[in-house]
């Protein structure tokens, strides 16, 4: 394998450029969290959590599976907390080797997620009592998924990451489709297209890292 100290490397400018590209790619892999750990926990949370919502509160208020009312929200909350912890730890580990503007950008972007979710949850908790019960799932699910899509697109724009932007656009698009389809269907769309999209995004990101 060629090294920077090899005289032959400096005699061949093309080989030197290839070596620089390889080292840059290696450094990027070391500093970037594994996409599987960043996307798959959320994909599983959406797939299982929203899937349970669909089974308990299906289209036209049909109960497809007689689950306890508390089970879907409990499972969804637990899975999302676990996903947040996993991605937070993985992001922090990768961020230890980064300093300067990039590190500051990452911290501010992470805070934006927390602030955005806290703000929406506060607002929805204040107004959900005046929303018909059949529409509360659309209010909470549609609003929070819309926030996720917007934040992914913002992250893709900040770091000039086309794949992240496309993922955010996909989430935003399927959220619109689910909201228009109505209660029950929204949960199914988010579970299959949203959760499945996150799982596929993690797989594609991991494959590209290889």
GROMACS .gro file of C-alpha atoms in nm:
model
  210
    1UNK     CA    1   0.000   0.000   0.000
    2UNK     CA    2   0.133   0.345  -0.087
    3UNK     CA    3   0.213   0.589   0.191
    4UNK     CA    4   0.268   0.962   0.202
    5UNK     CA    5   0.642   0.902   0.255
    6UNK     CA    6   0.683   0.703  -0.066
    7UNK     CA    7   0.888   0.902  -0.315
    8UNK     CA    8   0.697   0.736  -0.598
    9UNK     CA    9   0.378   0.891  -0.469
   10UNK     CA   10   0.513   1.244  -0.508
   11UNK     CA   11   0.656   1.158  -0.851
   12UNK     CA   12   0.303   1.075  -0.969
   13UNK     CA   13   0.059   1.364  -0.908
   14UNK     CA   14  -0.241   1.148  -0.996
   15UNK     CA   15  -0.143   0.888  -0.737
   16UNK     CA   16  -0.090   1.162  -0.480
   17UNK     CA   17  -0.440   1.294  -0.542
   18UNK     CA   18  -0.584   0.944  -0.512
   19UNK     CA   19  -0.401   0.898  -0.182
   20UNK     CA   20  -0.538   1.227  -0.051
   21UNK     CA   21  -0.891   1.123  -0.151
   22UNK     CA   22  -0.852   0.788   0.027
   23UNK     CA   23  -0.722   0.948   0.346
   24UNK     CA   24  -1.000   1.206   0.337
   25UNK     CA   25  -1.260   0.929   0.297
   26UNK     CA   26  -1.106   0.735   0.587
   27UNK     CA   27  -1.116   1.044   0.808
   28UNK     CA   28  -1.477   1.111   0.715
   29UNK     CA   29  -1.572   0.755   0.810
   30UNK     CA   30  -1.402   0.795   1.148
   31UNK     CA   31  -1.575   1.125   1.224
   32UNK     CA   32  -1.922   1.037   1.091
   33UNK     CA   33  -2.153   0.820   1.305
   34UNK     CA   34  -2.257   0.486   1.159
   35UNK     CA   35  -2.581   0.563   0.969
   36UNK     CA   36  -2.733   0.236   1.087
   37UNK     CA   37  -2.722   0.352   1.450
   38UNK     CA   38  -2.848   0.698   1.355
   39UNK     CA   39  -3.148   0.583   1.147
   40UNK     CA   40  -3.242   0.227   1.243
   41UNK     CA   41  -3.350   0.298   1.604
   42UNK     CA   42  -3.594   0.562   1.477
   43UNK     CA   43  -3.707   0.337   1.194
   44UNK     CA   44  -3.791   0.060   1.441
   45UNK     CA   45  -3.969   0.308   1.668
   46UNK     CA   46  -4.185   0.437   1.385
   47UNK     CA   47  -4.251   0.096   1.238
   48UNK     CA   48  -4.358  -0.069   1.563
   49UNK     CA   49  -4.506   0.233   1.742
   50UNK     CA   50  -4.714   0.367   1.453
   51UNK     CA   51  -4.802   0.010   1.356
   52UNK     CA   52  -4.961  -0.043   1.697
   53UNK     CA   53  -5.154   0.284   1.661
   54UNK     CA   54  -5.289   0.163   1.327
   55UNK     CA   55  -5.396  -0.170   1.475
   56UNK     CA   56  -5.567  -0.005   1.774
   57UNK     CA   57  -5.717   0.298   1.597
   58UNK     CA   58  -5.759   0.203   1.234
   59UNK     CA   59  -5.939   0.387   0.955
   60UNK     CA   60  -6.297   0.496   1.027
   61UNK     CA   61  -6.230   0.434   1.399
   62UNK     CA   62  -6.214   0.058   1.344
   63UNK     CA   63  -6.033  -0.149   1.604
   64UNK     CA   64  -5.832  -0.401   1.405
   65UNK     CA   65  -5.673  -0.555   1.715
   66UNK     CA   66  -5.823  -0.507   2.061
   67UNK     CA   67  -5.512  -0.366   2.227
   68UNK     CA   68  -5.524  -0.177   2.558
   69UNK     CA   69  -5.550   0.198   2.498
   70UNK     CA   70  -5.226   0.262   2.687
   71UNK     CA   71  -5.014   0.012   2.494
   72UNK     CA   72  -4.945   0.198   2.166
   73UNK     CA   73  -4.846   0.528   2.329
   74UNK     CA   74  -4.637   0.349   2.592
   75UNK     CA   75  -4.449   0.144   2.332
   76UNK     CA   76  -4.400   0.446   2.107
   77UNK     CA   77  -4.271   0.661   2.394
   78UNK     CA   78  -4.031   0.391   2.515
   79UNK     CA   79  -3.896   0.322   2.166
   80UNK     CA   80  -3.847   0.691   2.090
   81UNK     CA   81  -3.667   0.748   2.420
   82UNK     CA   82  -3.441   0.452   2.343
   83UNK     CA   83  -3.378   0.581   1.988
   84UNK     CA   84  -3.294   0.926   2.121
   85UNK     CA   85  -3.049   0.781   2.372
   86UNK     CA   86  -2.878   0.561   2.112
   87UNK     CA   87  -2.838   0.834   1.852
   88UNK     CA   88  -2.731   1.082   2.120
   89UNK     CA   89  -2.453   0.854   2.242
   90UNK     CA   90  -2.336   0.773   1.888
   91UNK     CA   91  -2.337   1.139   1.790
   92UNK     CA   92  -2.147   1.240   2.104
   93UNK     CA   93  -1.880   0.975   2.042
   94UNK     CA   94  -1.822   1.095   1.689
   95UNK     CA   95  -1.826   1.459   1.796
   96UNK     CA   96  -1.540   1.419   2.043
   97UNK     CA   97  -1.287   1.438   1.762
   98UNK     CA   98  -1.448   1.745   1.606
   99UNK     CA   99  -1.393   2.102   1.722
  100UNK     CA  100  -1.447   2.452   1.594
  101UNK     CA  101  -1.743   2.562   1.379
  102UNK     CA  102  -1.848   2.207   1.286
  103UNK     CA  103  -1.877   2.105   1.651
  104UNK     CA  104  -2.072   2.420   1.729
  105UNK     CA  105  -2.305   2.358   1.436
  106UNK     CA  106  -2.371   2.004   1.559
  107UNK     CA  107  -2.457   2.120   1.911
  108UNK     CA  108  -2.689   2.391   1.786
  109UNK     CA  109  -2.861   2.153   1.547
  110UNK     CA  110  -2.908   1.897   1.825
  111UNK     CA  111  -3.058   2.165   2.049
  112UNK     CA  112  -3.295   2.258   1.766
  113UNK     CA  113  -3.441   1.906   1.775
  114UNK     CA  114  -3.499   1.917   2.150
  115UNK     CA  115  -3.644   2.269   2.142
  116UNK     CA  116  -3.869   2.191   1.846
  117UNK     CA  117  -4.016   1.877   1.999
  118UNK     CA  118  -4.062   2.039   2.340
  119UNK     CA  119  -4.239   2.335   2.184
  120UNK     CA  120  -4.477   2.125   1.973
  121UNK     CA  121  -4.561   1.891   2.261
  122UNK     CA  122  -4.640   2.191   2.481
  123UNK     CA  123  -4.864   2.349   2.218
  124UNK     CA  124  -5.045   2.027   2.131
  125UNK     CA  125  -5.106   1.943   2.496
  126UNK     CA  126  -5.278   2.279   2.536
  127UNK     CA  127  -5.510   2.248   2.237
  128UNK     CA  128  -5.575   1.874   2.204
  129UNK     CA  129  -5.874   1.893   2.440
  130UNK     CA  130  -6.065   2.109   2.189
  131UNK     CA  131  -5.980   1.881   1.896
  132UNK     CA  132  -6.221   1.592   1.826
  133UNK     CA  133  -6.081   1.269   1.963
  134UNK     CA  134  -6.086   1.113   1.616
  135UNK     CA  135  -5.850   1.390   1.494
  136UNK     CA  136  -5.604   1.397   1.783
  137UNK     CA  137  -5.390   1.128   1.622
  138UNK     CA  138  -5.355   1.345   1.311
  139UNK     CA  139  -5.271   1.649   1.524
  140UNK     CA  140  -4.995   1.479   1.720
  141UNK     CA  141  -4.865   1.238   1.458
  142UNK     CA  142  -4.885   1.474   1.163
  143UNK     CA  143  -4.733   1.767   1.351
  144UNK     CA  144  -4.438   1.578   1.496
  145UNK     CA  145  -4.358   1.395   1.173
  146UNK     CA  146  -4.372   1.728   0.986
  147UNK     CA  147  -4.114   1.865   1.230
  148UNK     CA  148  -3.886   1.564   1.174
  149UNK     CA  149  -3.904   1.605   0.797
  150UNK     CA  150  -3.826   1.976   0.816
  151UNK     CA  151  -3.531   1.922   1.050
  152UNK     CA  152  -3.382   1.652   0.828
  153UNK     CA  153  -3.405   1.886   0.529
  154UNK     CA  154  -3.248   2.165   0.732
  155UNK     CA  155  -2.964   1.934   0.837
  156UNK     CA  156  -2.907   1.831   0.477
  157UNK     CA  157  -2.890   2.198   0.375
  158UNK     CA  158  -2.651   2.290   0.659
  159UNK     CA  159  -2.401   2.012   0.585
  160UNK     CA  160  -2.464   1.997   0.211
  161UNK     CA  161  -2.576   1.634   0.251
  162UNK     CA  162  -2.808   1.544  -0.033
  163UNK     CA  163  -2.911   1.206   0.112
  164UNK     CA  164  -3.024   1.364   0.440
  165UNK     CA  165  -3.219   1.630   0.253
  166UNK     CA  166  -3.386   1.368   0.033
  167UNK     CA  167  -3.480   1.167   0.344
  168UNK     CA  168  -3.638   1.477   0.498
  169UNK     CA  169  -3.827   1.549   0.178
  170UNK     CA  170  -3.948   1.187   0.169
  171UNK     CA  171  -4.072   1.206   0.529
  172UNK     CA  172  -4.246   1.536   0.459
  173UNK     CA  173  -4.411   1.395   0.148
  174UNK     CA  174  -4.541   1.076   0.306
  175UNK     CA  175  -4.665   1.279   0.604
  176UNK     CA  176  -4.875   1.494   0.372
  177UNK     CA  177  -5.014   1.182   0.205
  178UNK     CA  178  -5.099   1.029   0.543
  179UNK     CA  179  -5.267   1.344   0.673
  180UNK     CA  180  -5.478   1.373   0.358
  181UNK     CA  181  -5.568   1.005   0.379
  182UNK     CA  182  -5.706   1.064   0.728
  183UNK     CA  183  -5.693   0.912   1.077
  184UNK     CA  184  -5.576   0.554   1.093
  185UNK     CA  185  -5.424   0.563   0.748
  186UNK     CA  186  -5.172   0.822   0.863
  187UNK     CA  187  -5.034   0.580   1.122
  188UNK     CA  188  -5.002   0.308   0.859
  189UNK     CA  189  -4.823   0.538   0.613
  190UNK     CA  190  -4.581   0.658   0.882
  191UNK     CA  191  -4.515   0.302   0.999
  192UNK     CA  192  -4.448   0.151   0.657
  193UNK     CA  193  -4.317   0.439   0.444
  194UNK     CA  194  -4.167   0.644   0.727
  195UNK     CA  195  -4.018   0.367   0.939
  196UNK     CA  196  -3.922   0.167   0.632
  197UNK     CA  197  -3.765   0.475   0.475
  198UNK     CA  198  -3.546   0.529   0.781
  199UNK     CA  199  -3.436   0.166   0.780
  200UNK     CA  200  -3.348   0.187   0.410
  201UNK     CA  201  -3.165   0.519   0.464
  202UNK     CA  202  -2.950   0.357   0.732
  203UNK     CA  203  -2.871   0.064   0.504
  204UNK     CA  204  -2.781   0.288   0.209
  205UNK     CA  205  -2.566   0.512   0.429
  206UNK     CA  206  -2.381   0.212   0.570
  207UNK     CA  207  -2.324   0.069   0.223
  208UNK     CA  208  -2.182   0.398   0.098
  209UNK     CA  209  -1.945   0.412   0.396
  210UNK     CA  210  -1.801   0.079   0.289
   0.00000   0.00000   0.00000
